[in-house]
PDB file of C-alpha atoms in Angstrom:
ATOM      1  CA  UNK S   1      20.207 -19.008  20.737  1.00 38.00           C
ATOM      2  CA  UNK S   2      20.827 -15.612  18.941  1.00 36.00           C
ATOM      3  CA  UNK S   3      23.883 -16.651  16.951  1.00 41.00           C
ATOM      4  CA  UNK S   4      24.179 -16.504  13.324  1.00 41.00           C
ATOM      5  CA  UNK S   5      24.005 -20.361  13.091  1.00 42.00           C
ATOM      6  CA  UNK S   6      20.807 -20.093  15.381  1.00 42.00           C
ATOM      7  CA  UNK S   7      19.319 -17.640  13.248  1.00 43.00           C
ATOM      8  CA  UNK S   8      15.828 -17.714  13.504  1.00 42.00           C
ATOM      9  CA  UNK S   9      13.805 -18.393  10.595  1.00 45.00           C
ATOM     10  CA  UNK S  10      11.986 -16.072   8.782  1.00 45.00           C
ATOM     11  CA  UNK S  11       8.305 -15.225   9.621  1.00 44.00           C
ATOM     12  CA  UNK S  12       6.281 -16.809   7.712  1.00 45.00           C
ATOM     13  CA  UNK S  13       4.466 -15.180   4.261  1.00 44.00           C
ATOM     14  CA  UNK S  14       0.662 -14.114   4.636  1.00 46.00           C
ATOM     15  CA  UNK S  15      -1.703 -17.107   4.678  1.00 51.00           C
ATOM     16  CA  UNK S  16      -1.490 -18.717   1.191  1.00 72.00           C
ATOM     17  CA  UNK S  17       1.313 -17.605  -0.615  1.00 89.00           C
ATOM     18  CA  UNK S  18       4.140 -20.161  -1.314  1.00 95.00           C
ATOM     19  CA  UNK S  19       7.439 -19.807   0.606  1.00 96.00           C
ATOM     20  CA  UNK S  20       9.151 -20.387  -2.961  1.00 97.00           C
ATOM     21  CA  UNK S  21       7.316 -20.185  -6.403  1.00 97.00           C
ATOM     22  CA  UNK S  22       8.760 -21.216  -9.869  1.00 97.00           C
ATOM     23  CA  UNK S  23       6.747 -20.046 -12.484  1.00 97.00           C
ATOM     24  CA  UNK S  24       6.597 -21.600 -15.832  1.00 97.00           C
ATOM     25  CA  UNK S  25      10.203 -22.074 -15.696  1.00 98.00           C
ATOM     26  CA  UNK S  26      12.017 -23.351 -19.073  1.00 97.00           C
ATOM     27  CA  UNK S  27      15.811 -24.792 -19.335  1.00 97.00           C
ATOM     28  CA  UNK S  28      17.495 -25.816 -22.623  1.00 96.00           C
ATOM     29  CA  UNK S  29      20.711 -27.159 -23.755  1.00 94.00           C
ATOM     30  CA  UNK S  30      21.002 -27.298 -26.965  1.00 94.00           C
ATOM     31  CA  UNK S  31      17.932 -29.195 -28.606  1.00 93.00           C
ATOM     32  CA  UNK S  32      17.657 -30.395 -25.365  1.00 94.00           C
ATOM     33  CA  UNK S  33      14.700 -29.162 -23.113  1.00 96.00           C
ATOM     34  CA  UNK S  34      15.418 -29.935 -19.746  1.00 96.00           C
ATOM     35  CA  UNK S  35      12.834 -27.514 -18.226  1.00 97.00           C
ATOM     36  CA  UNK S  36       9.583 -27.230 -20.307  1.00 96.00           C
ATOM     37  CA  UNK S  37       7.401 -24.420 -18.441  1.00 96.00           C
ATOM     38  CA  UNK S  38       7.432 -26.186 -15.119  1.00 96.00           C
ATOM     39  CA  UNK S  39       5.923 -24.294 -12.291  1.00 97.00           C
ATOM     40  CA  UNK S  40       6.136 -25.609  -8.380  1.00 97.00           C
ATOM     41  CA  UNK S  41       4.950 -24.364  -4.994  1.00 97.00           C
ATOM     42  CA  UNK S  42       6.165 -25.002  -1.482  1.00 97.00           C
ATOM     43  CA  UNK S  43       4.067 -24.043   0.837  1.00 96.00           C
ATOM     44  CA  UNK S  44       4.606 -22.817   4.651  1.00 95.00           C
ATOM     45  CA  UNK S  45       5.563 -25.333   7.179  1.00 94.00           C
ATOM     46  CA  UNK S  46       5.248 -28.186   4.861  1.00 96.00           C
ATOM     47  CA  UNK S  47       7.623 -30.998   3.179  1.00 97.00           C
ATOM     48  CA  UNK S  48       7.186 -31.153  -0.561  1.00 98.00           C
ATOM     49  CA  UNK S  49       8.260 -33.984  -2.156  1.00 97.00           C
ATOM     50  CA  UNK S  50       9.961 -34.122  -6.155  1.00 97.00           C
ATOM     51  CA  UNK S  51       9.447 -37.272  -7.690  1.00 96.00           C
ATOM     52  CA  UNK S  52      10.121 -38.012 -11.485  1.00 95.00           C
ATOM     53  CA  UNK S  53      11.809 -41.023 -13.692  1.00 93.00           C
ATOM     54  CA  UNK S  54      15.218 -40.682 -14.887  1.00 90.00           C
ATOM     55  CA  UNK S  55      15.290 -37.145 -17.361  1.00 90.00           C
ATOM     56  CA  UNK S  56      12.287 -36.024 -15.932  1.00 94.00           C
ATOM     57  CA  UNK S  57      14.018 -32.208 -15.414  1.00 94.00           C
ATOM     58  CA  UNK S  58      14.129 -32.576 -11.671  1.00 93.00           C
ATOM     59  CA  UNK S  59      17.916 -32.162 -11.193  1.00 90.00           C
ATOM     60  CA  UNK S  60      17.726 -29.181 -13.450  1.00 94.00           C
ATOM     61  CA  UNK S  61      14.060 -27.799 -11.714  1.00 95.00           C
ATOM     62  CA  UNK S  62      16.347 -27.782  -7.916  1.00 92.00           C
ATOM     63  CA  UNK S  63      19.694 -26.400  -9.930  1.00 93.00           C
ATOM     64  CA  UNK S  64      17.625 -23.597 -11.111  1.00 96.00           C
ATOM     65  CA  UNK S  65      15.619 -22.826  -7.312  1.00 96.00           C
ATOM     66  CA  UNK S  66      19.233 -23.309  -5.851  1.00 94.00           C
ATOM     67  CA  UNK S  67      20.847 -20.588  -8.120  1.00 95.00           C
ATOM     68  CA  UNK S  68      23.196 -23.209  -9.569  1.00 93.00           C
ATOM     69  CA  UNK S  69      22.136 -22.627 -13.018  1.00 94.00           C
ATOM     70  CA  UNK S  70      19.551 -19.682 -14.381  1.00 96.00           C
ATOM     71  CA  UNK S  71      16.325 -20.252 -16.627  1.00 97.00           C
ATOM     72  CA  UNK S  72      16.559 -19.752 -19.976  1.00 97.00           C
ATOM     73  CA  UNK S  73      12.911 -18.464 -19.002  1.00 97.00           C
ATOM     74  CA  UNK S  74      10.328 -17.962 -16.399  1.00 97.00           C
ATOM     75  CA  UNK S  75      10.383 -16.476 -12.879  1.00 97.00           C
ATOM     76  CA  UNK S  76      11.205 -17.884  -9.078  1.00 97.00           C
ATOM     77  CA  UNK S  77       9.243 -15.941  -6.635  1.00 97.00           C
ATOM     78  CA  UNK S  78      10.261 -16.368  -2.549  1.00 96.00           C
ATOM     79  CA  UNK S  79       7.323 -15.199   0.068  1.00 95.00           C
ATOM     80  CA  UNK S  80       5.497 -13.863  -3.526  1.00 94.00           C
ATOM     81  CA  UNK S  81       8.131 -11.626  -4.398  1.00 96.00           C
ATOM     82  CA  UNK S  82      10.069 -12.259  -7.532  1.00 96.00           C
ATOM     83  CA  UNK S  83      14.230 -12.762  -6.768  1.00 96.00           C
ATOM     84  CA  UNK S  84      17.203 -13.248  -9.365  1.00 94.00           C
ATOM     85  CA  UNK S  85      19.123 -15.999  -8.428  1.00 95.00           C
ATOM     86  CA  UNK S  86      22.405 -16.316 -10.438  1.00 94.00           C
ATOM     87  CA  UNK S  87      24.521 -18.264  -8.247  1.00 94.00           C
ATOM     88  CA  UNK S  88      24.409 -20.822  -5.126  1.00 92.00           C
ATOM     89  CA  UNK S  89      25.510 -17.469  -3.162  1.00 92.00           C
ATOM     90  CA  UNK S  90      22.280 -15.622  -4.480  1.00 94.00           C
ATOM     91  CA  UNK S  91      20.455 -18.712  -2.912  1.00 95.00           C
ATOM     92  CA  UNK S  92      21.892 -18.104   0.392  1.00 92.00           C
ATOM     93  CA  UNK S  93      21.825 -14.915   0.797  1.00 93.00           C
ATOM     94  CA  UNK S  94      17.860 -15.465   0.365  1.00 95.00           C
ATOM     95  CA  UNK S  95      17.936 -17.797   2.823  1.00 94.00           C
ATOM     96  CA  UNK S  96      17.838 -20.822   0.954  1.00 96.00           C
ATOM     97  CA  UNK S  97      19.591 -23.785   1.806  1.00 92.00           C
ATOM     98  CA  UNK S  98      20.760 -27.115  -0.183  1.00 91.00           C
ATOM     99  CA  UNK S  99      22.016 -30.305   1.277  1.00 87.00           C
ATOM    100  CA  UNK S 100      23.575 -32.321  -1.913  1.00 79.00           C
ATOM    101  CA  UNK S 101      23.400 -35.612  -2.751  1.00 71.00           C
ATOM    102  CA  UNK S 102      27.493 -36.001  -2.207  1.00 67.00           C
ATOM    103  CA  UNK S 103      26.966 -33.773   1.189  1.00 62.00           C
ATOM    104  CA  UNK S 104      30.092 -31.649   0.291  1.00 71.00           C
ATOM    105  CA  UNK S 105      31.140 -32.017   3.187  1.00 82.00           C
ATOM    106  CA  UNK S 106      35.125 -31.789   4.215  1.00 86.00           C
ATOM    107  CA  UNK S 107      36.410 -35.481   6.126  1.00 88.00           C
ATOM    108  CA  UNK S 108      39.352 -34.639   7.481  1.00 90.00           C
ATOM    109  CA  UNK S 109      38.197 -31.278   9.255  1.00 91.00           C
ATOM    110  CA  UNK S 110      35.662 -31.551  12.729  1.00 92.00           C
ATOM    111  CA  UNK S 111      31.866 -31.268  13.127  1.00 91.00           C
ATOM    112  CA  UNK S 112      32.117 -27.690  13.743  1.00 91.00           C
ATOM    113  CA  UNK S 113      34.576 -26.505  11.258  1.00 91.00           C
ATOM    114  CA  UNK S 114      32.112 -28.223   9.120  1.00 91.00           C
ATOM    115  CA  UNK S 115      28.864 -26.556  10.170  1.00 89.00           C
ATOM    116  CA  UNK S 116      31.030 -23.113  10.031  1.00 90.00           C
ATOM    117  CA  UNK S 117      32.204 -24.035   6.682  1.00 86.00           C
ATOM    118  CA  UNK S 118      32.521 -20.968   4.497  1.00 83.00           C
ATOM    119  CA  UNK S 119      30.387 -18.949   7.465  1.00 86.00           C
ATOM    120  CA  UNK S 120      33.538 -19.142   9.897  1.00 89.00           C
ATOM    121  CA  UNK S 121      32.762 -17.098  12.980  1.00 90.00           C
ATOM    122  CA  UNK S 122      35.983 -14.612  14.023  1.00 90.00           C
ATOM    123  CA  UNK S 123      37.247 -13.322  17.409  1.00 89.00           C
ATOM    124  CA  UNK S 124      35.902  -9.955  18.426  1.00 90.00           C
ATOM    125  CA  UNK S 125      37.851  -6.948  18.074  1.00 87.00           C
ATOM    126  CA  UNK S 126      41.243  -6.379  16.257  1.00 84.00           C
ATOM    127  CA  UNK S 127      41.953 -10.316  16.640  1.00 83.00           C
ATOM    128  CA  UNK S 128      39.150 -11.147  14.665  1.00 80.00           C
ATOM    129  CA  UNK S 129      38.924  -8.172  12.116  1.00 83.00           C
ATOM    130  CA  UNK S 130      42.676  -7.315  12.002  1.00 84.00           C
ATOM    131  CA  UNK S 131      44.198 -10.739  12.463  1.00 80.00           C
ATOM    132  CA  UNK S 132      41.243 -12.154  10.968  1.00 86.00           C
ATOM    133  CA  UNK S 133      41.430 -15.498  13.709  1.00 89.00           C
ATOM    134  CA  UNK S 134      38.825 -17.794  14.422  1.00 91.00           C
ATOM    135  CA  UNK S 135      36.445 -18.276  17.075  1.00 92.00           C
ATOM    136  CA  UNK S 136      36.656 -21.554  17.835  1.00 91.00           C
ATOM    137  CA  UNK S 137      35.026 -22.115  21.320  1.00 91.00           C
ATOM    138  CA  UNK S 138      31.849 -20.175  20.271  1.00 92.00           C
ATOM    139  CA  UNK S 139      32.218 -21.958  17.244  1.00 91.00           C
ATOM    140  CA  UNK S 140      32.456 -25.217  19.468  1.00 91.00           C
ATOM    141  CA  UNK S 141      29.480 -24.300  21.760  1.00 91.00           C
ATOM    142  CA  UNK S 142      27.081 -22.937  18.996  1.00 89.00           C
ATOM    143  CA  UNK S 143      27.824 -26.628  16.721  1.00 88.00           C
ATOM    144  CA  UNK S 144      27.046 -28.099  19.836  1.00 88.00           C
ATOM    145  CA  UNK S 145      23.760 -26.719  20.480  1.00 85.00           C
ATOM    146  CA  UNK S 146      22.195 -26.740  17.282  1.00 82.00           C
ATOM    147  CA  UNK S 147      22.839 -30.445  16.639  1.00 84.00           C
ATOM    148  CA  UNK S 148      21.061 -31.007  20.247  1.00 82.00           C
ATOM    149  CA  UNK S 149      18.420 -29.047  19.574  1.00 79.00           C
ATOM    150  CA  UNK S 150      18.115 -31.036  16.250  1.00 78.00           C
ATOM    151  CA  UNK S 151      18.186 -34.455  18.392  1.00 79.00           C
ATOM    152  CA  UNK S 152      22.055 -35.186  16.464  1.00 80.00           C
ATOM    153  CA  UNK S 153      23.537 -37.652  18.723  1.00 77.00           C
ATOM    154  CA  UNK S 154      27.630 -37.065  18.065  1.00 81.00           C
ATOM    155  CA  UNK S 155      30.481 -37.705  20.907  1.00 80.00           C
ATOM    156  CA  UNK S 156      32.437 -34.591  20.265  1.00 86.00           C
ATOM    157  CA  UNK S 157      32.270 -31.457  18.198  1.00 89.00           C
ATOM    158  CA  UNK S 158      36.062 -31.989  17.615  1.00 90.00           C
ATOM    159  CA  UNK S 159      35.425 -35.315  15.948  1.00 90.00           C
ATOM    160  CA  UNK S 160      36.367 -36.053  12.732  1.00 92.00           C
ATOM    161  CA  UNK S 161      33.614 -36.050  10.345  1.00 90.00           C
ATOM    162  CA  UNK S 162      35.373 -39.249   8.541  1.00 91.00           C
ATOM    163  CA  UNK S 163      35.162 -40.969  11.875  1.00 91.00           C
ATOM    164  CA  UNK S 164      30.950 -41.103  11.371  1.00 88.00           C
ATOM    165  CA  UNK S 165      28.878 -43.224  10.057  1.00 83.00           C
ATOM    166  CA  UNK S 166      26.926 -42.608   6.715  1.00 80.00           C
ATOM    167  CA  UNK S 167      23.630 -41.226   8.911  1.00 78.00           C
ATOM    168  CA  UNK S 168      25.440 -38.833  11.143  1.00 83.00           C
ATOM    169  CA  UNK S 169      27.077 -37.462   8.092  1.00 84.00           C
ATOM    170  CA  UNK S 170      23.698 -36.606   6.182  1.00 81.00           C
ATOM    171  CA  UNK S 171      22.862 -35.706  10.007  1.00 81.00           C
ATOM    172  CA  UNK S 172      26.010 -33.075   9.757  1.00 86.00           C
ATOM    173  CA  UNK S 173      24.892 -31.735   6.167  1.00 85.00           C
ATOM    174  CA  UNK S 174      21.181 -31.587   7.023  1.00 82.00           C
ATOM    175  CA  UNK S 175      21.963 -29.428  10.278  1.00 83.00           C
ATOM    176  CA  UNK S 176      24.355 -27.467   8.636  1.00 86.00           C
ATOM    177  CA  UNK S 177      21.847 -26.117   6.174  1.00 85.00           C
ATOM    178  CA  UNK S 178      18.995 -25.919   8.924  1.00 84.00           C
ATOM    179  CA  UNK S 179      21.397 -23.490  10.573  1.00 83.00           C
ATOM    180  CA  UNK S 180      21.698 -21.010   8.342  1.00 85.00           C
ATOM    181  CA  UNK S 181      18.697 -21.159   6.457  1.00 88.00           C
ATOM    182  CA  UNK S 182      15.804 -18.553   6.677  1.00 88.00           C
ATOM    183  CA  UNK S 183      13.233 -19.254   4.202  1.00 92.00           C
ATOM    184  CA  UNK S 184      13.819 -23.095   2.620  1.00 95.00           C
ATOM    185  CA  UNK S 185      15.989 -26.427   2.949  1.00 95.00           C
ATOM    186  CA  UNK S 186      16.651 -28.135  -0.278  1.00 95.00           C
ATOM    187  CA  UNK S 187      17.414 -32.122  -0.150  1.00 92.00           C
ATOM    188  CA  UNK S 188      18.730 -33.824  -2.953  1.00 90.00           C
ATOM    189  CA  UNK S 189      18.319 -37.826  -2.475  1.00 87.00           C
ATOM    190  CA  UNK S 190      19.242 -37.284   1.791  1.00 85.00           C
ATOM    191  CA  UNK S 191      18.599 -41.043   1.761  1.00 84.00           C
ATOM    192  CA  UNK S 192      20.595 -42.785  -0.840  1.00 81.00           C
ATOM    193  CA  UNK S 193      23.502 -45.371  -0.117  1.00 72.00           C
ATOM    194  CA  UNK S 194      22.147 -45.293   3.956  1.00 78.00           C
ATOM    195  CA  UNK S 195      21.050 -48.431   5.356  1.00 82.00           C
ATOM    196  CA  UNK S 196      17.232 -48.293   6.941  1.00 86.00           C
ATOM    197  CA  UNK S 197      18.571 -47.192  10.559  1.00 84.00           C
ATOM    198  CA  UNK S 198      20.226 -44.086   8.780  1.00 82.00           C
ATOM    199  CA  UNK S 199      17.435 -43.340   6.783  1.00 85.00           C
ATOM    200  CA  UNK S 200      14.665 -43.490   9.795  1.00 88.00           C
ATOM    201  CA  UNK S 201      17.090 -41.175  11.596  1.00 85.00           C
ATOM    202  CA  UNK S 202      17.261 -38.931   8.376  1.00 86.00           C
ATOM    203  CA  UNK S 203      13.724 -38.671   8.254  1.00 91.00           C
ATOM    204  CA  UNK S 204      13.478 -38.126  11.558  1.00 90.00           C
ATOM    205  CA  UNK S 205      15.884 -34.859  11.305  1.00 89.00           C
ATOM    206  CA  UNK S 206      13.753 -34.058   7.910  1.00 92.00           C
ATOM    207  CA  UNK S 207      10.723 -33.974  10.181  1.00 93.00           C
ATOM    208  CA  UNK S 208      12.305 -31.934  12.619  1.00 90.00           C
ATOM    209  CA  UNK S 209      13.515 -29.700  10.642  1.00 91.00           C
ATOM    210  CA  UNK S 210      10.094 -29.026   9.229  1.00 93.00           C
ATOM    211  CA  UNK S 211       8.809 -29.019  12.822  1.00 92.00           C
ATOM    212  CA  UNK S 212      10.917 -26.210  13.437  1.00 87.00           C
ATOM    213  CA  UNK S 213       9.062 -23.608  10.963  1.00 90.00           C
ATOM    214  CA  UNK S 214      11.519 -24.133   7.763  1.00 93.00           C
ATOM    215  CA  UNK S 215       9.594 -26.012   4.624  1.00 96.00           C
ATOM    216  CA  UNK S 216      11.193 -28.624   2.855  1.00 96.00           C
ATOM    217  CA  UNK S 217      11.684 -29.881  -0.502  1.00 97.00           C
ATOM    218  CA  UNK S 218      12.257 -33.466  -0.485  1.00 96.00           C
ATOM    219  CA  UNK S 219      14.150 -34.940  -4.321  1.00 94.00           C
ATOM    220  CA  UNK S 220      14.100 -38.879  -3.793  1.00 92.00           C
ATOM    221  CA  UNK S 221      13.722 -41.542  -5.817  1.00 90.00           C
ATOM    222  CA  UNK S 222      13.134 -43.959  -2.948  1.00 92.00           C
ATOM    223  CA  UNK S 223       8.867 -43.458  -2.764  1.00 94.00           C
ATOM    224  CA  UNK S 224       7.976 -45.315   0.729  1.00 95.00           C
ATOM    225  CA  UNK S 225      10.514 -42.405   2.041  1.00 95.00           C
ATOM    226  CA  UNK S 226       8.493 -39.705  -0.010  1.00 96.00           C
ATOM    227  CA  UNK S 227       5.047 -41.277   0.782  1.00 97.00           C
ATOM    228  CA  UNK S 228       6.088 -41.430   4.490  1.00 96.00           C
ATOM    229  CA  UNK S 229       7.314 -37.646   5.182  1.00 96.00           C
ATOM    230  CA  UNK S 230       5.729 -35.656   2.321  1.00 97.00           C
ATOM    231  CA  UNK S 231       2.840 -33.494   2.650  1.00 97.00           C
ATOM    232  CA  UNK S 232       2.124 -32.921  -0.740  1.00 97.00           C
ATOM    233  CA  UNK S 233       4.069 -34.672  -4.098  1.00 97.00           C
ATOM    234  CA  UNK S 234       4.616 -32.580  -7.107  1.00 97.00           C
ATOM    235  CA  UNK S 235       4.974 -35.408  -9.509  1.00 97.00           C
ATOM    236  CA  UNK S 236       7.301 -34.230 -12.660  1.00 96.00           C
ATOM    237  CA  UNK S 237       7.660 -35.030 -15.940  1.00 95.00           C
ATOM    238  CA  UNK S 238       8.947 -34.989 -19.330  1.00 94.00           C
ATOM    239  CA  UNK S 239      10.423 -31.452 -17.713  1.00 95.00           C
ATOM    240  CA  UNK S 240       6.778 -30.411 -16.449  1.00 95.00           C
ATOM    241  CA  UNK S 241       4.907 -30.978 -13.775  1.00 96.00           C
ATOM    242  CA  UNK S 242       1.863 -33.169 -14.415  1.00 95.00           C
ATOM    243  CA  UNK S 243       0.358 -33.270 -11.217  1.00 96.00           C
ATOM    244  CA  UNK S 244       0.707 -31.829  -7.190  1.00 96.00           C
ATOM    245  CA  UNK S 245      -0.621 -34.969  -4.980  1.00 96.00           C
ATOM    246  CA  UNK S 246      -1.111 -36.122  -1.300  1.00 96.00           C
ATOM    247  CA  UNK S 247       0.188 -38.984  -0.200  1.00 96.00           C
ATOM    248  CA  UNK S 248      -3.084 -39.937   1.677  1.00 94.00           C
ATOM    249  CA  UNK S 249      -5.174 -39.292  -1.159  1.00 95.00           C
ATOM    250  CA  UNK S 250      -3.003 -41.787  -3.343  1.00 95.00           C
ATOM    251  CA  UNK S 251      -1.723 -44.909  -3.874  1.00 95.00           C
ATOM    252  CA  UNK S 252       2.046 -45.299  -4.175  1.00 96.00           C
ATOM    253  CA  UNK S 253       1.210 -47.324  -7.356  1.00 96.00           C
ATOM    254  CA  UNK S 254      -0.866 -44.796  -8.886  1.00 96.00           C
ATOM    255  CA  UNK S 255       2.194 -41.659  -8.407  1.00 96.00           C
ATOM    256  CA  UNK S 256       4.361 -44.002 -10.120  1.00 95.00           C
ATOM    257  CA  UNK S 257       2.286 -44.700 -13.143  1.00 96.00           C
ATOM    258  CA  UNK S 258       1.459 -41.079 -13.374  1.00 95.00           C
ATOM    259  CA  UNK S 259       5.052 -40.189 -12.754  1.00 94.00           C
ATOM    260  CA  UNK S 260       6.077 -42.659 -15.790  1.00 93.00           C
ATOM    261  CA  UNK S 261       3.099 -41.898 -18.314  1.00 91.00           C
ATOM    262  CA  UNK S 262       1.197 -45.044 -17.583  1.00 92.00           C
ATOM    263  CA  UNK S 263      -1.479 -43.241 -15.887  1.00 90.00           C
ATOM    264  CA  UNK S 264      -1.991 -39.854 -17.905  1.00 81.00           C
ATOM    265  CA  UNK S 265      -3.039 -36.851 -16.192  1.00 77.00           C
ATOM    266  CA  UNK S 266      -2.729 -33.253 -17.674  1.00 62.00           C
ATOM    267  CA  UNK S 267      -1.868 -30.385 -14.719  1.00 63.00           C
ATOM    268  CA  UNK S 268      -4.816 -27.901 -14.797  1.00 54.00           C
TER     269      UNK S 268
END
């Protein structure tokens, strides 16, 4: 496909430099420090996982590589090239991608409005650019496509998205930012409030979606998820990172202990 929502990714950065970079990254709210000199690297055709107990700055760590919020301090770096991001808009325009944990997405309009949400693609000529109207069935046939290609199993484009279950929404959000993203797909809890069929199918699209040449980061609390997709867990805490680990190197016990103090370890 050669369609905006088909976009290809980007090729990927020379061996060994990070897709995305945050370096030393520091967020405060008052006496507050959310952010306290993190740093994190994702690297090229892998899932990272983000892992941390309740205040650990990991909300704040995926505001700040989204562009929802800016750093008080530090720099973000994307295929080792530093980049401003001041908004969610900044994000995207750099080719990365967030899938929330509410999905944002709208229930009463179809699959395909959805996936064209904000991105809507118009008519050629003066219809489009004059009378500014929609393309609907490339629209239709391009939504179509992608969630095939994906392995999304839906009825009908047209459908509502209220009419789906829990999974094929996530499954609607998760496709919706493969599409358009060249560079990284965020995911903020994909898994929460699905039942275990939802979730294997979620992690199944997760997979894909790595499979497909766009790294992941993976925020979950729910660790047999994160020990079963991840290819390396940066473990946060206390707004830093205390350690980068792989999930076949570790026991699941052992990333929560570090991840809650029990087990110290100071980041090199």
């Amino acid at each position: 496909m050669t369609t905006a929502a088909a976009e290809a990714p980007a090729p990927a950065p020379r061996a060994g430099t990070p897709v995305l970079q945050a370096r030393r990254l520091v967020k405060r709210y008052g006496q507050v420090t959310a952010l306290d000199g993190t740093n994190l690297e994702l690297l090229p055709g892998e899932i990272l996982g983000v892992i941390g107990d309740n205040g650990a700055g990991k909300s704040t760590l995926i505001k700040a590589l989204s562009g929802a919020l800016i750093p008080d301090e530090g720099e973000i770096l994307l295929d080792g090239s530093p980049v401003k991001l001041r908004s969610p808009i900044d994000a995207r325009r750099h080719g990365i991608e967030t899938v929330y944990q509410d999905l944002a997405v709208a229930p009463a309009m179809s699959i395909a409005e959805n996936l064209f949400l904000g991105r809507e693609l118009r008519r050629p000529g003066l219809l489009g650019s004059l009378f500014r109207l929609l393309d609907k069935p490339r629209m239709l046939a391009q939504a179509a496509a992608y969630l095939e290609e994906l392995q999304i199993g839906i009825r009908s484009m047209r459908q509502a998205v209220e009419t789906l279950s829990g999974g094929q929404r996530q499954g609607v959000a998760v496709a919706r930012s493969a599409a358009f993203a060249r560079h990284v797909v965020i995911m903020d809890e994909p898994t929460a409030a699905l039942g275990v069929k939802e979730s294997n199918m979620v992690l199944a699209l997760i997979r894909r979606v790595r499979d497909r040449g766009l790294p992941v980061i993976l925020i979950s609390h729910n660790m047999p998820h994160v020990f079963e997709v991840a290819d390396r867990i940066h473990i946060q805490r206390l707004g830093k990172r205390v350690a980068v680990v792989k999930p076949a190197e570790i026991k699941m016990a052992d990333a929560v202990a570090i991840m809650t103090g029990a087990l110290p370890v100071t980041e090199p």
